[in-house]
Coordinates of C-alpha atoms in Angstrom, one line a residue:
Chain A
M20 CA 145.3 213.4 156.1
N21 CA 142.9 210.5 155.4
D22 CA 145.1 208.3 157.5
L23 CA 143.7 210.1 160.5
I24 CA 140.5 208.3 160.0
S25 CA 141.0 204.7 160.9
N26 CA 139.2 201.9 159.2
S27 CA 137.0 201.3 162.3
D28 CA 136.2 205.0 162.5
L29 CA 135.1 205.1 158.9
L30 CA 133.1 201.9 159.4
R31 CA 131.4 203.5 162.3
M32 CA 130.6 206.6 160.2
Y33 CA 129.2 204.4 157.5
R34 CA 127.0 202.6 160.0
Q35 CA 125.8 206.0 161.3
M36 CA 125.0 207.2 157.8
V37 CA 123.1 204.0 157.0
S38 CA 121.1 204.4 160.2
I39 CA 120.1 207.9 159.2
R40 CA 119.0 206.6 155.8
A41 CA 117.1 203.7 157.3
F42 CA 115.5 206.0 159.9
E43 CA 114.1 208.2 157.2
E44 CA 113.0 205.3 155.0
S45 CA 111.2 203.9 158.0
L46 CA 109.5 207.3 158.5
S47 CA 108.4 207.3 154.9
D48 CA 106.9 203.9 155.5
M49 CA 105.1 205.2 158.6
F50 CA 103.7 208.2 156.7
G51 CA 102.3 205.8 154.2
K52 CA 100.6 203.8 156.9
G53 CA 99.2 207.0 158.5
L54 CA 101.2 206.6 161.7
L55 CA 102.8 210.1 161.5
G56 CA 101.1 213.5 161.4
G57 CA 102.2 216.7 159.8
T58 CA 105.2 216.6 157.6
S59 CA 108.9 215.8 157.7
H60 CA 112.0 216.9 155.9
F61 CA 114.4 214.2 154.9
C62 CA 118.1 214.5 154.3
I63 CA 118.5 211.4 152.1
G64 CA 121.8 211.9 150.3
Q65 CA 123.1 214.5 152.7
E66 CA 124.0 212.1 155.6
S67 CA 127.7 212.6 154.9
C68 CA 127.5 216.3 155.9
A69 CA 126.0 215.6 159.3
V70 CA 128.2 212.6 160.1
G71 CA 131.4 214.2 158.7
V72 CA 131.0 217.5 160.7
I73 CA 129.7 216.0 163.9
S74 CA 132.3 213.2 164.1
A75 CA 134.9 216.0 163.9
A76 CA 133.4 217.9 166.8
R77 CA 133.8 217.4 170.5
D78 CA 130.9 216.0 172.5
D79 CA 130.6 219.3 174.4
D80 CA 130.4 221.4 171.2
W81 CA 126.8 222.7 171.0
L82 CA 124.8 221.8 167.9
I83 CA 121.9 223.8 166.4
S84 CA 120.0 222.4 163.5
N85 CA 117.1 223.2 161.2
H86 CA 114.0 221.7 159.8
R87 CA 116.0 219.0 158.1
G88 CA 117.7 217.7 161.3
H89 CA 117.3 213.9 161.6
G90 CA 120.9 213.4 160.3
H91 CA 122.3 215.8 162.9
L92 CA 120.3 214.2 165.7
L93 CA 121.4 210.7 165.0
A94 CA 125.0 211.7 164.2
R95 CA 125.2 213.2 167.7
G96 CA 124.4 209.8 169.0
L97 CA 120.9 210.5 170.4
D98 CA 118.8 207.5 171.3
I99 CA 117.1 206.6 168.0
A100 CA 114.0 205.3 169.8
R101 CA 113.5 208.6 171.6
V102 CA 114.0 210.6 168.4
M103 CA 111.5 208.3 166.6
G104 CA 109.2 208.6 169.7
E105 CA 109.3 212.4 169.4
L106 CA 108.3 212.3 165.8
M107 CA 105.4 209.9 166.7
G108 CA 104.3 212.3 169.4
K109 CA 105.2 209.9 172.3
L110 CA 106.0 210.8 175.9
S111 CA 109.2 208.8 175.4
G112 CA 110.3 211.4 172.8
Y113 CA 113.0 213.9 173.7
C114 CA 110.4 216.6 174.0
G115 CA 107.5 214.5 175.0
G116 CA 105.9 214.9 171.6
R117 CA 105.6 218.7 172.0
G118 CA 108.3 219.5 169.5
G119 CA 108.4 216.8 166.8
S120 CA 110.9 216.7 164.0
Q121 CA 111.4 220.4 163.6
H122 CA 111.6 221.4 167.3
L123 CA 113.7 218.7 169.0
S124 CA 116.4 219.4 171.6
A125 CA 118.4 217.1 173.7
I126 CA 120.3 219.3 176.2
D127 CA 122.1 216.3 177.8
H128 CA 123.7 215.7 174.4
C129 CA 124.6 219.4 173.9
F130 CA 122.0 219.5 171.1
L131 CA 120.3 222.9 171.5
G132 CA 117.6 222.1 169.0
T133 CA 116.2 221.7 165.5
N134 CA 114.3 224.8 164.3
G135 CA 111.3 225.1 162.1
I136 CA 111.9 228.6 160.9
T137 CA 114.4 228.8 158.0
G138 CA 117.4 230.7 159.3
G139 CA 115.9 230.9 162.8
G140 CA 118.7 228.8 164.4
I141 CA 121.5 230.9 163.0
P142 CA 121.2 233.8 165.6
I143 CA 120.4 231.3 168.4
A144 CA 123.7 229.5 167.6
T145 CA 125.5 232.9 167.5
G146 CA 124.0 233.7 171.0
A147 CA 125.1 230.3 172.3
A148 CA 128.6 231.1 171.0
L149 CA 128.4 234.5 172.8
A150 CA 127.6 232.7 176.0
L151 CA 130.4 230.2 175.5
K152 CA 132.9 233.0 174.9
Y153 CA 131.6 235.0 177.9
R154 CA 132.0 232.0 180.1
K155 CA 135.5 231.3 178.6
S156 CA 134.5 227.8 177.6
S157 CA 136.6 226.0 175.0
S158 CA 133.4 224.6 173.3
I159 CA 132.1 225.8 169.9
A160 CA 128.6 226.3 168.6
I161 CA 128.0 224.5 165.3
V162 CA 124.9 225.5 163.3
F163 CA 123.6 223.7 160.3
F164 CA 121.4 225.3 157.7
G165 CA 120.7 225.2 154.0
D166 CA 121.4 227.3 150.9
G167 CA 117.9 228.7 151.3
A168 CA 118.5 230.0 154.8
S169 CA 121.6 231.9 153.6
N170 CA 119.2 234.3 152.0
Q171 CA 117.6 235.3 155.3
G172 CA 118.6 238.4 157.1
T173 CA 119.5 236.4 160.1
F174 CA 122.3 234.7 158.2
H175 CA 123.9 238.0 157.2
E176 CA 123.3 239.8 160.5
S177 CA 124.6 236.9 162.5
L178 CA 127.7 236.4 160.5
N179 CA 128.4 240.1 160.9
M180 CA 128.0 240.0 164.6
A181 CA 130.0 236.8 165.1
S182 CA 132.9 238.2 163.1
L183 CA 132.8 241.5 164.9
W184 CA 132.9 239.7 168.3
K185 CA 135.1 236.8 167.2
L186 CA 132.6 234.3 168.5
P187 CA 133.4 230.5 168.6
V188 CA 130.9 229.4 166.0
L189 CA 131.0 227.3 162.9
Y190 CA 128.3 228.0 160.3
V191 CA 127.7 224.9 158.2
C192 CA 125.7 225.5 155.0
E193 CA 124.5 222.2 153.5
N194 CA 124.0 223.5 149.9
N195 CA 121.7 220.9 148.3
L196 CA 121.1 223.2 145.3
Y197 CA 117.4 223.9 146.1
G198 CA 115.6 225.9 148.7
M199 CA 112.4 223.8 148.6
S200 CA 111.9 224.2 144.8
N201 CA 113.9 227.3 144.2
P202 CA 117.4 226.6 142.7
V203 CA 120.4 228.4 144.0
S204 CA 120.8 230.0 140.6
K205 CA 117.5 231.8 141.1
S206 CA 117.9 232.7 144.8
C207 CA 121.5 233.5 145.5
A208 CA 123.0 236.3 143.4
S209 CA 126.6 235.2 144.1
G210 CA 125.8 231.7 143.0
N211 CA 127.8 230.4 145.9
V212 CA 127.2 230.7 149.7
A213 CA 130.8 230.6 151.0
V214 CA 131.8 233.8 149.1
R215 CA 129.3 235.7 151.2
A216 CA 131.6 235.2 154.2
S217 CA 134.1 237.6 152.7
A218 CA 131.6 240.5 153.3
Y219 CA 131.9 239.8 157.0
A220 CA 135.7 239.4 157.0
M221 CA 135.2 235.7 157.7
R222 CA 136.9 232.6 156.3
G223 CA 134.4 230.9 154.0
E224 CA 135.1 227.7 152.0
T225 CA 133.2 225.5 149.7
H226 CA 133.8 221.7 149.9
D227 CA 132.6 218.5 148.5
G228 CA 129.9 217.3 150.9
F229 CA 129.4 213.8 149.5
D230 CA 132.8 212.6 150.7
V231 CA 132.4 212.0 154.5
E232 CA 136.1 211.7 155.0
H233 CA 136.7 215.0 153.3
V234 CA 134.0 216.6 155.3
H235 CA 135.3 215.2 158.5
R236 CA 138.8 216.6 157.7
V237 CA 137.8 220.1 156.7
A238 CA 135.4 220.4 159.6
G239 CA 138.1 219.3 162.0
E240 CA 140.5 221.9 160.6
A241 CA 137.9 224.6 160.9
L242 CA 137.0 223.7 164.4
A243 CA 140.7 223.6 165.4
R244 CA 141.1 227.2 164.1
I245 CA 138.0 228.4 165.8
R246 CA 139.1 226.8 169.1
A247 CA 142.4 228.5 168.7
G248 CA 140.6 231.8 168.8
E249 CA 140.8 232.6 165.1
G250 CA 137.1 233.6 164.9
P251 CA 134.0 232.1 163.3
E252 CA 134.0 230.4 159.9
L253 CA 131.5 229.5 157.2
L254 CA 131.8 226.0 155.7
E255 CA 129.7 225.3 152.6
L256 CA 129.2 221.7 151.8
M257 CA 127.9 220.9 148.3
T258 CA 125.4 218.1 148.6
Y259 CA 122.1 216.8 147.1
R260 CA 118.8 216.0 148.6
Q261 CA 117.8 212.8 146.8
C262 CA 114.3 213.0 148.1
G263 CA 111.7 215.8 147.9
H264 CA 111.8 218.8 150.2
S265 CA 109.1 217.3 152.4
K266 CA 106.8 214.3 152.1
N267 CA 104.5 215.8 149.5
D268 CA 106.9 216.9 146.8
A269 CA 106.6 215.7 143.2
R270 CA 110.0 217.3 142.4
V271 CA 108.7 219.1 139.3
Y272 CA 111.5 221.6 139.5
R273 CA 114.2 219.2 138.5
T274 CA 114.7 216.3 136.1
R275 CA 114.9 212.6 136.8
E276 CA 118.1 212.6 134.7
E277 CA 119.6 215.1 137.1
E278 CA 118.6 213.0 140.0
A279 CA 120.1 209.8 138.4
R280 CA 123.3 211.7 137.8
M281 CA 123.5 212.9 141.4
A282 CA 122.6 209.5 142.8
E283 CA 125.9 208.2 141.4
R284 CA 127.5 210.5 144.1
D285 CA 125.4 209.0 146.8
C286 CA 127.4 209.2 150.0
L287 CA 126.7 205.7 151.1
L288 CA 128.0 204.3 147.8
L289 CA 131.1 206.4 148.0
T290 CA 131.8 205.4 151.6
A291 CA 131.3 201.8 150.9
N292 CA 133.7 202.1 147.9
S293 CA 136.3 203.8 150.2
L294 CA 135.9 201.0 152.8
R295 CA 136.5 198.4 150.1
R296 CA 139.6 200.3 148.8
R297 CA 140.9 200.3 152.4
G298 CA 140.6 196.5 152.2
L299 CA 137.5 195.8 154.2
S300 CA 135.4 192.9 153.1
Q301 CA 132.0 193.3 151.6
E302 CA 130.8 191.0 154.4
D303 CA 132.0 193.5 157.1
I304 CA 130.5 196.4 155.2
D305 CA 127.1 194.6 154.8
A306 CA 127.1 193.6 158.4
A307 CA 127.6 197.2 159.5
A308 CA 124.7 198.3 157.3
E309 CA 122.5 195.5 158.5
A310 CA 123.3 196.3 162.2
A311 CA 122.2 199.9 161.5
R312 CA 118.9 198.8 159.9
Q313 CA 118.2 196.5 162.8
D314 CA 118.9 199.4 165.3
V315 CA 116.3 201.5 163.5
A316 CA 113.8 198.7 163.3
A317 CA 114.1 198.0 167.1
A318 CA 113.9 201.7 167.8
A319 CA 110.7 202.0 165.7
E320 CA 109.2 199.1 167.6
A321 CA 110.0 200.6 171.0
A322 CA 108.7 204.0 169.9
M323 CA 105.5 202.5 168.6
A324 CA 104.9 200.9 172.0
A325 CA 105.4 204.1 174.0
P326 CA 102.4 206.0 175.3
T327 CA 101.3 209.5 174.3
G328 CA 100.7 212.4 176.7
G329 CA 97.3 213.6 177.8
R330 CA 95.5 216.8 178.4
R331 CA 97.8 217.9 181.2
H332 CA 100.9 217.3 179.1
A333 CA 99.4 219.5 176.4
L334 CA 98.4 222.4 178.6
D335 CA 101.1 222.5 181.3
G336 CA 104.6 223.8 181.2
L337 CA 104.3 227.1 179.3
F338 CA 106.3 228.9 181.9
A339 CA 109.3 227.9 184.0
Chain B
M9 CA 119.3 260.3 201.9
T10 CA 116.1 262.4 202.1
D11 CA 112.9 261.5 200.4
D12 CA 113.3 264.4 198.1
E13 CA 116.7 263.1 196.8
R14 CA 115.0 259.7 196.0
T15 CA 112.4 261.5 193.7
I16 CA 113.9 260.4 190.4
Y17 CA 113.1 260.2 186.8
Y18 CA 111.5 257.1 185.3
S19 CA 114.5 256.7 183.0
K20 CA 116.8 256.9 186.0
A21 CA 114.8 254.2 187.8
V22 CA 115.3 251.9 184.8
N23 CA 119.0 252.8 184.9
E24 CA 119.3 252.0 188.6
A25 CA 117.6 248.6 188.1
L26 CA 120.0 247.7 185.3
D27 CA 123.0 248.9 187.3
E28 CA 122.0 247.0 190.4
E29 CA 121.3 243.8 188.5
L30 CA 124.5 244.0 186.5
A31 CA 126.4 244.4 189.9
R32 CA 124.4 241.6 191.6
D33 CA 124.6 238.8 188.9
D34 CA 127.4 238.3 186.4
S35 CA 125.1 236.4 184.1
V36 CA 123.3 239.6 183.4
I37 CA 124.4 241.3 180.1
L38 CA 122.9 244.2 178.2
M39 CA 122.4 244.2 174.4
G40 CA 121.1 246.8 172.0
E41 CA 121.8 249.6 169.7
D42 CA 123.8 252.7 170.9
I43 CA 123.6 251.6 174.5
G44 CA 127.3 252.1 175.1
C45 CA 129.0 255.5 175.3
Y46 CA 125.9 257.1 173.8
G47 CA 123.8 255.8 176.7
G48 CA 120.9 254.6 174.6
A49 CA 118.6 256.8 172.4
F50 CA 116.7 258.0 175.6
G51 CA 119.8 258.0 177.9
V52 CA 118.5 255.1 179.9
T53 CA 121.8 253.1 179.9
K54 CA 124.0 256.2 180.6
G55 CA 127.2 255.4 182.5
L56 CA 126.8 251.6 182.4
Y57 CA 129.3 251.0 179.6
E58 CA 131.9 253.0 181.5
K59 CA 131.2 251.0 184.6
Y60 CA 130.9 247.5 183.2
G61 CA 132.7 247.6 179.9
A62 CA 132.2 245.8 176.6
E63 CA 132.2 242.4 178.2
R64 CA 128.8 243.1 179.8
I65 CA 127.4 245.8 177.6
W66 CA 127.0 244.4 174.0
E67 CA 126.5 247.2 171.6
T68 CA 124.9 245.6 168.5
P69 CA 124.8 246.5 164.9
I70 CA 121.3 247.5 163.6
S71 CA 120.1 243.9 163.3
E72 CA 117.0 243.6 165.5
N73 CA 115.9 240.1 164.5
S74 CA 119.3 238.6 164.9
F75 CA 120.3 240.3 168.1
V76 CA 117.1 239.3 169.8
G77 CA 117.8 235.7 168.5
V78 CA 121.4 236.1 169.9
A79 CA 119.8 236.9 173.2
V80 CA 117.6 233.9 173.0
G81 CA 120.6 231.6 172.4
A82 CA 122.6 233.2 175.2
A83 CA 119.7 232.9 177.5
M84 CA 119.3 229.2 176.7
M85 CA 122.9 228.8 177.7
G86 CA 122.3 230.4 181.1
L87 CA 123.0 234.1 180.6
R88 CA 120.4 236.7 181.4
P89 CA 120.4 239.1 178.5
V90 CA 118.5 242.4 178.8
V91 CA 117.8 243.6 175.3
E92 CA 116.8 247.2 174.4
I93 CA 114.7 247.8 171.3
M94 CA 115.2 251.5 170.7
F95 CA 111.6 252.2 169.6
M96 CA 108.8 249.7 170.2
D97 CA 107.9 250.0 166.5
F98 CA 111.2 248.3 165.7
L99 CA 110.0 245.2 167.5
A100 CA 108.3 244.3 164.2
L101 CA 111.8 243.5 163.0
A102 CA 112.4 241.1 165.8
L103 CA 109.0 239.5 166.1
D104 CA 110.1 236.1 164.7
Q105 CA 112.5 235.4 167.5
L106 CA 110.1 236.6 170.1
L107 CA 107.1 234.7 168.7
N108 CA 108.8 231.5 167.4
S109 CA 111.7 231.1 169.8
A110 CA 111.5 233.0 173.1
G111 CA 107.9 232.2 173.8
K112 CA 108.0 228.6 172.6
L113 CA 111.3 227.0 173.5
H114 CA 110.6 226.2 177.2
Y115 CA 107.3 224.5 176.3
M116 CA 108.2 222.8 173.0
Y117 CA 111.5 221.5 174.3
N118 CA 109.5 220.0 177.2
G119 CA 111.2 222.0 180.0
Q120 CA 114.8 221.2 179.0
V121 CA 115.6 224.9 178.6
T122 CA 114.5 228.2 180.0
V123 CA 114.8 231.5 178.3
P124 CA 115.5 234.1 181.0
M125 CA 115.7 237.1 178.9
V126 CA 114.2 240.6 179.1
L127 CA 113.3 242.8 176.2
R128 CA 112.8 246.5 177.2
T129 CA 111.3 248.9 174.8
P130 CA 109.7 252.3 174.9
G131 CA 106.3 252.4 173.3
G132 CA 103.9 255.2 172.8
A133 CA 103.9 258.7 171.2
K134 CA 105.8 261.6 172.6
G135 CA 104.6 264.2 170.2
G136 CA 105.6 264.4 166.6
Y137 CA 107.7 261.2 166.3
G138 CA 105.3 260.0 163.5
P139 CA 104.0 256.8 162.2
S140 CA 107.1 254.5 162.7
H141 CA 108.3 255.8 166.1
S142 CA 105.1 256.3 168.1
Q143 CA 103.1 253.1 168.5
M144 CA 102.1 251.3 171.6
L145 CA 102.0 247.7 170.3
S146 CA 101.0 246.0 173.5
N147 CA 98.1 244.5 171.5
L148 CA 100.5 242.4 169.4
L149 CA 102.5 241.1 172.4
V150 CA 99.7 239.9 174.6
G151 CA 98.7 237.4 171.8
I152 CA 102.0 235.6 172.1
P153 CA 101.9 232.6 174.5
G154 CA 104.9 232.1 176.6
I155 CA 105.9 235.8 176.9
K156 CA 105.1 237.9 180.0
V157 CA 104.3 241.5 179.3
V158 CA 104.5 244.3 181.8
A159 CA 104.0 248.1 181.3
P160 CA 104.8 249.9 184.5
S161 CA 103.7 253.5 184.8
T162 CA 105.8 255.0 187.7
P163 CA 109.5 255.2 188.5
A164 CA 109.0 253.0 191.6
Q165 CA 107.1 250.4 189.6
V166 CA 109.5 250.2 186.8
K167 CA 112.5 249.7 189.0
G168 CA 111.0 246.8 191.0
I169 CA 109.3 245.3 187.9
L170 CA 112.4 245.4 185.8
K171 CA 114.5 243.8 188.5
A172 CA 111.9 241.1 188.9
A173 CA 111.8 240.6 185.2
I174 CA 115.6 240.1 185.0
R175 CA 115.4 237.5 187.8
D176 CA 112.5 235.7 186.2
P177 CA 113.3 232.4 184.4
N178 CA 110.9 233.3 181.5
P179 CA 111.1 235.8 178.7
V180 CA 109.6 239.1 179.8
V181 CA 108.8 242.2 177.7
V182 CA 109.0 245.4 179.7
I183 CA 107.1 248.2 177.9
E184 CA 108.5 251.5 178.9
N185 CA 107.2 254.8 177.5
K186 CA 108.8 257.8 176.0
R187 CA 106.3 260.1 177.7
L188 CA 107.1 258.5 181.1
Y189 CA 110.9 258.7 180.9
P190 CA 111.0 262.4 182.0
Q191 CA 108.4 261.9 184.8
R192 CA 109.6 261.9 188.4
G193 CA 108.5 259.9 191.4
Y194 CA 109.7 258.6 194.7
V195 CA 111.7 255.5 194.5
A196 CA 112.8 253.7 197.7
A197 CA 116.5 253.3 198.2
G198 CA 118.0 249.8 198.1
D199 CA 117.0 246.5 196.5
Y200 CA 113.4 245.6 196.0
V201 CA 111.3 243.6 193.5
L202 CA 107.6 243.8 192.6
P203 CA 105.4 241.0 191.4
L204 CA 105.1 240.6 187.6
D205 CA 101.4 239.6 187.7
K206 CA 99.7 242.2 189.9
A207 CA 97.7 245.3 189.2
E208 CA 97.7 248.2 191.6
V209 CA 95.0 250.6 192.7
A210 CA 96.7 253.9 191.8
A211 CA 93.9 255.9 193.4
A212 CA 90.8 254.5 195.2
G213 CA 87.3 255.8 194.4
K214 CA 83.8 254.6 194.5
D215 CA 81.8 255.8 191.4
I216 CA 83.6 254.6 188.2
T217 CA 86.7 252.5 187.6
L218 CA 89.3 253.7 185.1
I219 CA 91.5 250.8 184.1
S220 CA 94.8 251.8 182.3
Y221 CA 98.5 251.1 182.0
S222 CA 101.7 252.8 181.0
S223 CA 101.4 256.5 179.9
M224 CA 97.6 256.5 180.3
T225 CA 97.7 256.0 184.0
P226 CA 99.0 259.5 184.8
V227 CA 96.4 260.9 182.4
C228 CA 93.7 259.0 184.3
L229 CA 95.0 260.2 187.6
A230 CA 94.8 263.8 186.3
V231 CA 91.2 263.2 185.1
K232 CA 90.4 262.0 188.6
E233 CA 91.8 265.2 190.1
A234 CA 90.0 267.3 187.5
L235 CA 86.6 265.7 188.3
K236 CA 86.9 265.8 192.1
P237 CA 85.4 269.3 192.4
V238 CA 82.3 268.2 190.5
G239 CA 81.8 265.3 192.9
I240 CA 82.8 262.4 190.8
D241 CA 85.0 259.9 192.6
L242 CA 87.0 257.9 190.1
E243 CA 89.0 254.7 191.0
V244 CA 92.1 254.3 188.9
L245 CA 93.4 250.7 188.5
D246 CA 96.8 250.5 187.0
L247 CA 97.2 247.1 185.3
I248 CA 101.1 247.0 185.2
S249 CA 100.9 243.4 184.0
L250 CA 99.2 242.9 180.6
Q251 CA 100.1 239.2 180.3
P252 CA 98.9 237.7 182.5
L253 CA 96.1 240.1 183.6
D254 CA 95.4 240.4 187.3
K255 CA 91.8 239.3 187.0
E256 CA 91.1 239.4 190.7
S257 CA 92.0 243.0 191.0
I258 CA 90.1 243.9 187.9
F259 CA 87.0 242.1 189.1
A260 CA 87.2 243.5 192.6
S261 CA 87.2 247.0 191.2
V262 CA 84.3 246.3 188.8
R263 CA 82.3 244.9 191.7
K264 CA 83.0 248.0 193.7
T265 CA 82.0 250.6 191.2
G266 CA 79.8 248.8 188.6
R267 CA 81.0 251.2 185.9
V268 CA 84.2 250.6 183.9
I269 CA 86.2 252.7 181.4
I270 CA 89.3 251.1 180.0
V271 CA 91.9 253.4 178.7
E272 CA 95.0 252.6 176.6
E273 CA 97.4 254.2 174.1
A274 CA 97.2 251.2 171.7
C275 CA 94.8 250.8 168.9
L276 CA 91.1 250.1 169.8
T277 CA 90.7 246.9 167.9
G278 CA 91.9 243.6 169.5
G279 CA 93.8 245.3 172.3
V280 CA 94.3 244.9 176.0
A281 CA 91.1 247.0 176.6
A282 CA 89.2 244.5 174.4
E283 CA 90.5 241.6 176.4
V284 CA 89.8 243.2 179.8
S285 CA 86.3 244.0 178.6
A286 CA 85.7 240.4 177.5
L287 CA 86.9 239.1 180.8
I288 CA 84.6 241.4 182.7
S289 CA 81.7 240.4 180.5
E290 CA 82.4 236.7 181.1
H291 CA 83.0 236.9 184.8
C292 CA 81.1 239.9 186.3
L293 CA 78.4 241.0 184.0
D294 CA 76.0 240.9 186.9
A295 CA 78.0 243.7 188.6
L296 CA 77.9 246.1 185.6
E297 CA 75.5 249.0 185.8
A298 CA 76.4 250.4 182.4
P299 CA 78.1 249.1 179.3
I300 CA 81.9 249.1 179.3
I301 CA 83.6 251.9 177.4
R302 CA 87.0 251.7 175.8
V303 CA 89.0 254.8 175.2
A304 CA 92.0 254.0 172.9
A305 CA 93.9 255.2 169.9
A306 CA 92.0 255.2 166.6
D307 CA 92.8 252.2 164.3
M308 CA 95.1 254.5 162.3
P309 CA 98.8 255.1 161.8
I310 CA 99.9 258.0 164.1
P311 CA 100.5 261.1 162.0
S312 CA 103.6 263.2 162.6
A313 CA 102.0 266.6 162.9
L314 CA 101.2 267.5 166.5
A315 CA 98.0 269.1 165.2
L316 CA 96.9 265.8 163.8
E317 CA 98.4 263.4 166.4
K318 CA 95.9 264.4 169.1
F319 CA 93.0 263.3 167.0
V320 CA 94.3 259.7 166.8
L321 CA 95.6 259.3 170.3
P322 CA 93.3 259.1 173.4
Q323 CA 93.1 262.4 175.2
A324 CA 92.1 263.4 178.7
E325 CA 89.0 265.0 177.2
D326 CA 88.0 261.7 175.7
I327 CA 88.1 260.1 179.1
V328 CA 86.1 263.0 180.6
A329 CA 83.5 262.5 177.8
A330 CA 83.4 258.7 178.5
V331 CA 82.9 259.4 182.2
K332 CA 79.9 261.7 181.3
R333 CA 78.4 259.0 179.1
I334 CA 78.8 256.2 181.6
Q335 CA 77.3 258.3 184.3
E336 CA 74.3 259.2 182.3
Y337 CA 73.6 255.7 181.2

């Protein structure tokens, strides 16, 4: 079914993945220069999950993300300068700097929000799906979370309800092998997240999350089944966070050898290889990557120049 | 219909409010445990499942944190979910979604979404329910920015307040009370709403102000009647809204009597009474003729045995003793 993804589609997906990578590398640089406060959770190495799933969704499918959400935001096509602005606390940001990385929504893009509580977005997505079903919409709610969140009660309770009520929701678990420092082997008794779906009479599958074409295909198939009314599904994508959990993580819980081994499966490398196999020139591939980097650099500059809010912006707007 | 026929139970007034709002607006749905054919643990939703069906009345598994989160998600998408938490103590299981989602989303997403949901829950002791089924946890809720908290004390109040809460674009917690459910009162026929941010003078008086809410308001009114023969004229101010507090009504009553006793069923420490007391100290210390007295539950779990429960919860005698003390100051 790979022939469903045209060369230009794959090149576009590649460019998006590079822009997510460049976005986070740019953030890393800004942290180093003291331009960003707090912390941030990067998805370096996991870009194929965000791009593969979201490219298979409709623009009016609702997305719910988590603390590691930059990939999902950019894959949905949000304005990079406004996402960057949000992280820098600028008024130009999608939430005017009130939300930041972990609390960023863009309702005009059907992006219901990133979420700073591990597992917190799972019931919210389930509720969004309930509303979609109630209003007889053909849209689907798609929620991203990690292996760590699958140990929260909200995961189990929500899957149970969604299955009972046949809600149009796709649960996407990006299994990057670690919940912060805790490996899946020490936190998930079943050793695998997808198998947990069987307890809720739900279809659950584990797939290679490094291969963006494969992710796109399996997500598209799942979404088609859900749209046909076959009920919610759990899609587990095996991936790897090449960076630390957040900006201050010395990664003492894993070896550099493991990291080197996993880096061979870097989704950008794999996609570039696939593009070459499809006959694209190195020049075209490099040009796409360069264009993505330039997009990010221009966005960073625009975000940097935007103003921050003042006292009123901080203290107004608690209630509607 | 005669006035007598419109004297209904508090629980029936809640039921009428839900029924009328379900009929008025198809974005209103109910969620909660055993709210279907069972009619809710306290019978409040009786008949609604039969009338509106499973499409409007979502009976949930026992999954408080998630079904409150489901309500948040549905509310963000434009529905108006009204969630029942069977006992207020169980709210602890859902606190994350209330604290980190419902109260924050409108602000942190910079006004892009509203969360028009209502969470109804009976607080308070009813005699013998014990440590995990008896608490009044208003003190926890008023510390959550972004949530409105109301605790009506009469059938007429709860009907108008609940309807207003359902129509409000913000998350509202309506604290009901197990002891109030079987109390009766006159409720006007037809549609009406009451403001979510106003206190009410339940009984005017000139000597001492009793400030209370929920189940303690009828107790305060009974104390007022009991002390009438000895010539003490108590004013009873029913807060109704705990977040925000109706400061003007509070200050007006304090300036009238100069003596204040605040009565609540929640724990003494860090509660609504403490907050009201602080506000009075900040804004009308000059009007006080005696120190403020708080009458509240002891900072203790509530024991099951009826013989023990009364030592932990505020009693009418405690209010009478406080009246004596404040009079003699």
